[in-house]
Tab-separated table of C-alpha atoms in Angstrom:
chain	number	residue	atom	x	y	z
A	269	UNK	CA	-32.832	48.678	29.505
A	270	UNK	CA	-34.908	46.445	27.294
A	271	UNK	CA	-32.409	46.412	24.481
A	272	UNK	CA	-31.218	43.082	23.111
A	273	UNK	CA	-27.600	42.086	22.854
A	274	UNK	CA	-25.672	43.557	19.934
A	275	UNK	CA	-23.258	41.219	18.200
A	276	UNK	CA	-20.488	42.082	15.768
A	277	UNK	CA	-17.525	40.405	14.156
A	278	UNK	CA	-14.261	42.332	13.989
A	279	UNK	CA	-13.050	43.258	10.460
A	280	UNK	CA	-10.223	40.699	10.620
A	281	UNK	CA	-12.880	38.011	11.300
A	282	UNK	CA	-11.022	36.952	14.415
A	283	UNK	CA	-13.366	38.018	17.196
A	284	UNK	CA	-17.033	38.130	18.067
A	285	UNK	CA	-17.976	41.156	20.174
A	286	UNK	CA	-21.293	41.205	21.986
A	287	UNK	CA	-22.750	43.854	24.290
A	288	UNK	CA	-25.798	44.134	26.500
A	289	UNK	CA	-27.122	46.499	29.175
A	290	UNK	CA	-28.250	45.025	32.481
A	291	UNK	CA	-30.310	46.707	35.202
A	292	UNK	CA	-28.042	45.629	38.055
A	293	UNK	CA	-24.722	47.043	39.333
A	294	UNK	CA	-21.372	45.727	38.020
A	295	UNK	CA	-20.619	43.992	41.347
A	296	UNK	CA	-23.790	41.954	40.947
A	297	UNK	CA	-23.124	41.060	37.294
A	298	UNK	CA	-19.551	40.086	38.082
A	299	UNK	CA	-20.781	37.679	40.772
A	300	UNK	CA	-23.006	35.974	38.232
A	301	UNK	CA	-19.968	35.395	36.028
A	302	UNK	CA	-17.788	33.789	38.683
A	303	UNK	CA	-20.121	32.085	41.173
A	304	UNK	CA	-21.070	28.493	40.511
A	305	UNK	CA	-24.666	28.549	41.777
A	306	UNK	CA	-25.505	31.532	39.602
A	307	UNK	CA	-23.645	30.382	36.489
A	308	UNK	CA	-25.414	27.030	36.635
A	309	UNK	CA	-28.721	28.860	36.393
A	310	UNK	CA	-28.138	31.479	33.730
A	311	UNK	CA	-25.802	29.324	31.627
A	312	UNK	CA	-28.449	26.742	30.800
A	313	UNK	CA	-31.013	27.358	28.085
A	314	UNK	CA	-33.634	25.515	26.067
A	315	UNK	CA	-31.176	23.440	24.101
A	316	UNK	CA	-28.233	23.079	26.463
A	317	UNK	CA	-27.961	22.277	30.105
A	318	UNK	CA	-24.870	23.018	32.152
A	319	UNK	CA	-24.107	19.838	34.078
A	320	UNK	CA	-20.937	20.969	35.833
A	321	UNK	CA	-19.292	24.315	36.405
A	322	UNK	CA	-16.289	25.428	38.399
A	323	UNK	CA	-13.963	28.365	38.673
A	324	UNK	CA	-11.027	29.225	40.890
A	325	UNK	CA	-11.718	32.978	40.937
A	326	UNK	CA	-8.247	34.499	40.816
A	327	UNK	CA	-5.609	35.310	38.242
A	328	UNK	CA	-3.992	32.044	37.163
A	329	UNK	CA	-6.996	30.059	38.439
A	330	UNK	CA	-8.610	27.342	36.318
A	331	UNK	CA	-12.231	27.353	35.154
A	332	UNK	CA	-14.361	24.927	33.248
A	333	UNK	CA	-17.871	23.789	32.495
A	334	UNK	CA	-19.578	20.894	30.760
A	335	UNK	CA	-22.798	21.272	28.802
A	336	UNK	CA	-25.133	18.621	27.428
A	337	UNK	CA	-28.004	18.794	25.010
A	338	UNK	CA	-31.340	18.800	26.836
A	339	UNK	CA	-32.681	16.470	24.145
A	340	UNK	CA	-29.827	14.442	22.642
A	341	UNK	CA	-30.028	14.891	18.868
A	342	UNK	CA	-27.238	12.504	17.962
A	343	UNK	CA	-26.017	15.192	15.597
A	344	UNK	CA	-22.638	15.741	17.199
A	345	UNK	CA	-19.277	14.102	17.253
A	346	UNK	CA	-19.233	14.741	21.000
A	347	UNK	CA	-22.008	14.134	23.527
A	348	UNK	CA	-20.628	16.437	26.185
A	349	UNK	CA	-19.376	19.896	25.344
A	350	UNK	CA	-16.366	20.445	27.550
A	351	UNK	CA	-15.014	23.964	28.039
A	352	UNK	CA	-12.020	24.931	30.124
A	353	UNK	CA	-9.223	27.449	30.487
A	354	UNK	CA	-7.173	29.681	32.736
A	355	UNK	CA	-7.986	33.100	34.140
A	356	UNK	CA	-5.629	35.685	32.634
A	357	UNK	CA	-7.029	38.805	34.284
A	358	UNK	CA	-9.231	39.070	37.341
A	359	UNK	CA	-10.208	42.571	38.409
A	360	UNK	CA	-13.700	42.643	39.964
A	361	UNK	CA	-16.045	44.217	39.181
A	362	UNK	CA	-14.752	45.532	35.861
A	363	UNK	CA	-12.669	42.911	34.068
A	364	UNK	CA	-12.488	39.150	33.663
A	365	UNK	CA	-10.372	37.497	30.965
A	366	UNK	CA	-9.850	33.793	30.466
A	367	UNK	CA	-8.640	31.345	27.856
A	368	UNK	CA	-11.380	29.199	26.327
A	369	UNK	CA	-10.653	25.726	25.027
A	370	UNK	CA	-13.334	23.255	23.967
A	371	UNK	CA	-13.406	19.661	22.796
A	372	UNK	CA	-15.360	20.615	19.678
A	373	UNK	CA	-12.688	22.876	18.288
A	374	UNK	CA	-10.313	21.315	15.831
A	375	UNK	CA	-7.782	21.004	17.238
A	376	UNK	CA	-9.111	21.094	20.814
A	377	UNK	CA	-5.771	22.616	21.799
A	378	UNK	CA	-6.565	25.772	19.846
A	379	UNK	CA	-6.504	28.741	22.208
A	380	UNK	CA	-9.316	31.270	22.112
A	381	UNK	CA	-9.797	34.069	24.646
A	382	UNK	CA	-12.968	35.400	26.255
A	383	UNK	CA	-12.848	38.902	27.708
A	384	UNK	CA	-15.663	40.312	29.885
A	385	UNK	CA	-15.693	44.085	30.430
A	386	UNK	CA	-18.168	45.694	32.832
A	387	UNK	CA	-18.869	49.431	32.753
A	388	UNK	CA	-21.176	51.133	35.259
A	389	UNK	CA	-24.105	53.031	33.747
A	390	UNK	CA	-27.136	54.821	35.238
A	391	UNK	CA	-25.276	56.027	38.359
A	392	UNK	CA	-23.674	52.605	38.819
A	393	UNK	CA	-27.106	51.031	39.213
A	394	UNK	CA	-26.749	49.409	35.820
A	395	UNK	CA	-23.997	47.710	33.831
A	396	UNK	CA	-22.910	47.699	30.243
A	397	UNK	CA	-21.490	44.242	29.696
A	398	UNK	CA	-19.203	43.569	26.748
A	399	UNK	CA	-17.854	40.148	25.859
A	400	UNK	CA	-15.123	39.654	23.258
A	401	UNK	CA	-14.366	36.132	22.064
A	402	UNK	CA	-11.144	36.213	20.029
A	403	UNK	CA	-8.860	33.735	18.314
A	404	UNK	CA	-11.640	32.333	16.152
A	405	UNK	CA	-10.381	33.077	12.635
A	406	UNK	CA	-7.535	30.542	12.449
A	407	UNK	CA	-9.706	27.618	13.560
A	408	UNK	CA	-9.127	26.080	10.161
A	409	UNK	CA	-10.833	22.754	10.625
A	410	UNK	CA	-13.455	23.724	13.177
A	411	UNK	CA	-16.204	24.017	10.616
A	412	UNK	CA	-16.478	20.241	10.493
A	413	UNK	CA	-17.627	20.036	14.082
A	414	UNK	CA	-19.919	23.006	13.696
A	415	UNK	CA	-21.363	21.939	10.378
A	416	UNK	CA	-22.536	18.685	11.977
A	417	UNK	CA	-25.499	20.144	13.700
A	418	UNK	CA	-24.030	22.773	15.946
A	419	UNK	CA	-25.069	25.571	13.562
A	420	UNK	CA	-28.577	24.258	13.152
A	421	UNK	CA	-28.994	23.879	16.853
A	422	UNK	CA	-27.751	27.350	17.676
A	423	UNK	CA	-29.965	28.655	14.937
A	424	UNK	CA	-32.922	26.991	16.643
A	425	UNK	CA	-31.918	28.434	19.981
A	426	UNK	CA	-31.716	31.860	18.444
A	427	UNK	CA	-35.004	31.519	16.580
A	428	UNK	CA	-36.633	30.433	19.778
A	429	UNK	CA	-35.113	33.349	21.624
A	430	UNK	CA	-36.019	35.969	19.037
A	431	UNK	CA	-39.590	34.831	18.596
B	55	UNK	CA	-21.182	19.747	-2.747
B	56	UNK	CA	-20.530	21.398	-6.115
B	57	UNK	CA	-23.606	23.057	-7.510
B	58	UNK	CA	-23.887	25.525	-10.336
B	59	UNK	CA	-22.051	28.167	-8.379
B	60	UNK	CA	-18.616	27.765	-6.843
B	61	UNK	CA	-18.553	26.427	-3.287
B	62	UNK	CA	-15.949	28.177	-1.197
B	63	UNK	CA	-14.227	26.407	1.641
B	64	UNK	CA	-14.068	28.384	4.885
B	65	UNK	CA	-10.961	26.409	5.753
B	66	UNK	CA	-8.959	27.898	2.884
B	67	UNK	CA	-10.355	31.356	3.620
B	68	UNK	CA	-9.458	31.075	7.311
B	69	UNK	CA	-5.921	30.110	6.450
B	70	UNK	CA	-5.629	33.071	4.093
B	71	UNK	CA	-7.074	35.432	6.710
B	72	UNK	CA	-4.866	34.182	9.521
B	73	UNK	CA	-1.974	36.357	8.334
B	74	UNK	CA	-2.010	40.095	9.194
B	75	UNK	CA	-0.214	41.114	5.972
B	76	UNK	CA	-2.776	39.279	3.845
B	77	UNK	CA	-5.603	40.916	5.757
B	78	UNK	CA	-3.947	44.296	5.137
B	79	UNK	CA	-3.718	43.488	1.402
B	80	UNK	CA	-7.460	42.797	1.370
B	81	UNK	CA	-8.099	46.072	3.196
B	82	UNK	CA	-6.039	47.885	0.583
B	83	UNK	CA	-7.950	46.255	-2.278
B	84	UNK	CA	-11.218	47.309	-0.720
B	85	UNK	CA	-10.460	50.767	-2.107
B	86	UNK	CA	-10.224	49.325	-5.626
B	87	UNK	CA	-8.123	47.156	-7.945
B	88	UNK	CA	-4.370	47.650	-7.876
B	89	UNK	CA	-1.362	46.378	-9.830
B	90	UNK	CA	0.982	44.016	-7.965
B	91	UNK	CA	3.795	46.575	-7.903
B	92	UNK	CA	1.642	49.172	-6.222
B	93	UNK	CA	0.446	46.662	-3.619
B	94	UNK	CA	4.051	45.641	-2.893
B	95	UNK	CA	5.157	49.244	-2.426
B	96	UNK	CA	2.543	49.714	0.295
B	97	UNK	CA	4.201	47.102	2.520
B	98	UNK	CA	7.578	46.961	4.241
B	99	UNK	CA	8.127	43.360	3.115
B	100	UNK	CA	9.934	42.094	0.012
B	101	UNK	CA	8.235	41.808	-3.374
B	102	UNK	CA	8.594	38.019	-3.494
B	103	UNK	CA	6.909	37.874	-0.097
B	104	UNK	CA	3.977	39.940	-1.369
B	105	UNK	CA	3.780	37.753	-4.498
B	106	UNK	CA	3.484	34.721	-2.269
B	107	UNK	CA	0.719	36.344	-0.246
B	108	UNK	CA	-1.146	37.295	-3.421
B	109	UNK	CA	-0.825	33.758	-4.743
B	110	UNK	CA	-2.316	32.407	-1.537
B	111	UNK	CA	-5.149	34.935	-1.611
B	112	UNK	CA	-5.843	33.980	-5.210
B	113	UNK	CA	-5.962	30.301	-4.346
B	114	UNK	CA	-8.474	31.153	-1.610
B	115	UNK	CA	-10.470	33.060	-4.278
B	116	UNK	CA	-10.268	36.171	-2.109
B	117	UNK	CA	-8.626	38.077	-4.972
B	118	UNK	CA	-8.749	37.647	-8.732
B	119	UNK	CA	-5.943	38.511	-11.122
B	120	UNK	CA	-6.037	39.943	-14.622
B	121	UNK	CA	-3.350	41.124	-17.009
B	122	UNK	CA	-3.244	44.711	-18.199
B	123	UNK	CA	-0.283	45.111	-20.509
B	124	UNK	CA	2.807	44.362	-18.461
B	125	UNK	CA	0.928	44.566	-15.153
B	126	UNK	CA	-0.921	42.011	-13.119
B	127	UNK	CA	-3.895	43.734	-11.545
B	128	UNK	CA	-5.537	42.349	-8.432
B	129	UNK	CA	-9.159	42.744	-7.473
B	130	UNK	CA	-10.922	41.890	-4.221
B	131	UNK	CA	-13.467	39.067	-4.339
B	132	UNK	CA	-15.422	39.078	-1.065
B	133	UNK	CA	-17.528	35.981	-1.907
B	134	UNK	CA	-15.524	33.435	0.167
B	135	UNK	CA	-15.902	35.666	3.237
B	136	UNK	CA	-19.528	34.558	3.313
B	137	UNK	CA	-18.374	31.063	4.271
B	138	UNK	CA	-16.351	32.590	7.091
B	139	UNK	CA	-19.272	34.722	8.143
B	140	UNK	CA	-21.639	31.750	8.170
B	141	UNK	CA	-19.256	29.955	10.482
B	142	UNK	CA	-18.884	32.960	12.772
B	143	UNK	CA	-22.657	33.320	12.956
B	144	UNK	CA	-22.691	30.287	15.267
B	145	UNK	CA	-20.588	32.248	17.740
B	146	UNK	CA	-22.722	35.339	17.390
B	147	UNK	CA	-25.798	33.254	18.157
B	148	UNK	CA	-24.015	31.620	21.085
B	149	UNK	CA	-23.092	34.881	22.789
B	150	UNK	CA	-26.414	36.536	22.012
B	151	UNK	CA	-28.233	33.661	23.703
B	152	UNK	CA	-25.942	33.572	26.708
B	153	UNK	CA	-25.917	37.311	27.333
B	154	UNK	CA	-29.702	37.373	27.128
B	155	UNK	CA	-29.863	34.560	29.707
B	156	UNK	CA	-27.416	36.345	31.999
B	157	UNK	CA	-29.364	39.612	31.761
B	158	UNK	CA	-32.686	37.970	32.588
B	159	UNK	CA	-31.192	36.116	35.539
B	160	UNK	CA	-29.241	38.976	37.121
B	161	UNK	CA	-32.049	41.491	36.719
B	162	UNK	CA	-34.585	39.177	38.316
B	163	UNK	CA	-32.273	38.324	41.217
B	164	UNK	CA	-31.242	41.913	41.738
B	165	UNK	CA	-34.825	43.157	41.699
B	166	UNK	CA	-35.695	40.593	44.373
B	167	UNK	CA	-32.703	41.569	46.531
B	168	UNK	CA	-33.590	45.240	46.191
B	169	UNK	CA	-37.150	44.589	47.310
B	170	UNK	CA	-36.011	42.727	50.424
B	171	UNK	CA	-33.438	45.441	51.290
B	172	UNK	CA	-35.520	48.579	51.115
B	173	UNK	CA	-32.586	50.727	52.251
B	174	UNK	CA	-30.928	50.079	48.898
B	175	UNK	CA	-33.501	52.247	47.183
B	176	UNK	CA	-35.075	51.632	43.841
B	177	UNK	CA	-33.602	51.458	40.390
């Protein structure tokens, strides 16, 4: 299971769909999505550090996390990237759906949805994990926030990762 | 920002793409140019409504219009979608990075747990 994540955009340009295979059972992957200690570890990367993370793991529960640049670049309109939302579907270990709001969307009240789907593979010893982030197309003014550095930074993260 | 070539605004393209009927019009034009009347007949909405959609698509430069006799013929222009795609690339990169991080973490943890619980067997 050495394959990298695949990433596609739906034809209507509204959603990003990404998939990856993980050599651990769905129960284990699901835990990593909803447990604070684990999310704090895998959610941070070279460029961004998760400084707070919480989730009330049930349908209707709130979730949120705050990320900060590891080396402040001064390139952003915001210094802390605040994400939050509400859990719409909670069905361990196969489905987790929540709304995703962030302070760098314009407007921040714009609702996007993140859907995690877990399918057992390799006799349930592995997991195919699919994430669908929808509601992105109508973010009319969002490009301002992203054009101020966010793209370049993510590009760097990706370049680093793919090296 | 205006260079030799036209600079397309993703904002205008996003607005044009936000409507399902307009997206369906673009899908239809992917098969080739069509006169306005033929486009209108493919949809269960009124002709004036389709005209309005076409006008908006034209303003977003997603379609171009030319006259052929009495007909106005519309053609798909996919150029502005590049601006949309560039914007979406940030999200693609975001999820690619995060899924890779999740995979590395869970696999390492799970391998360690499996080693300490031999009864679980090997993967």
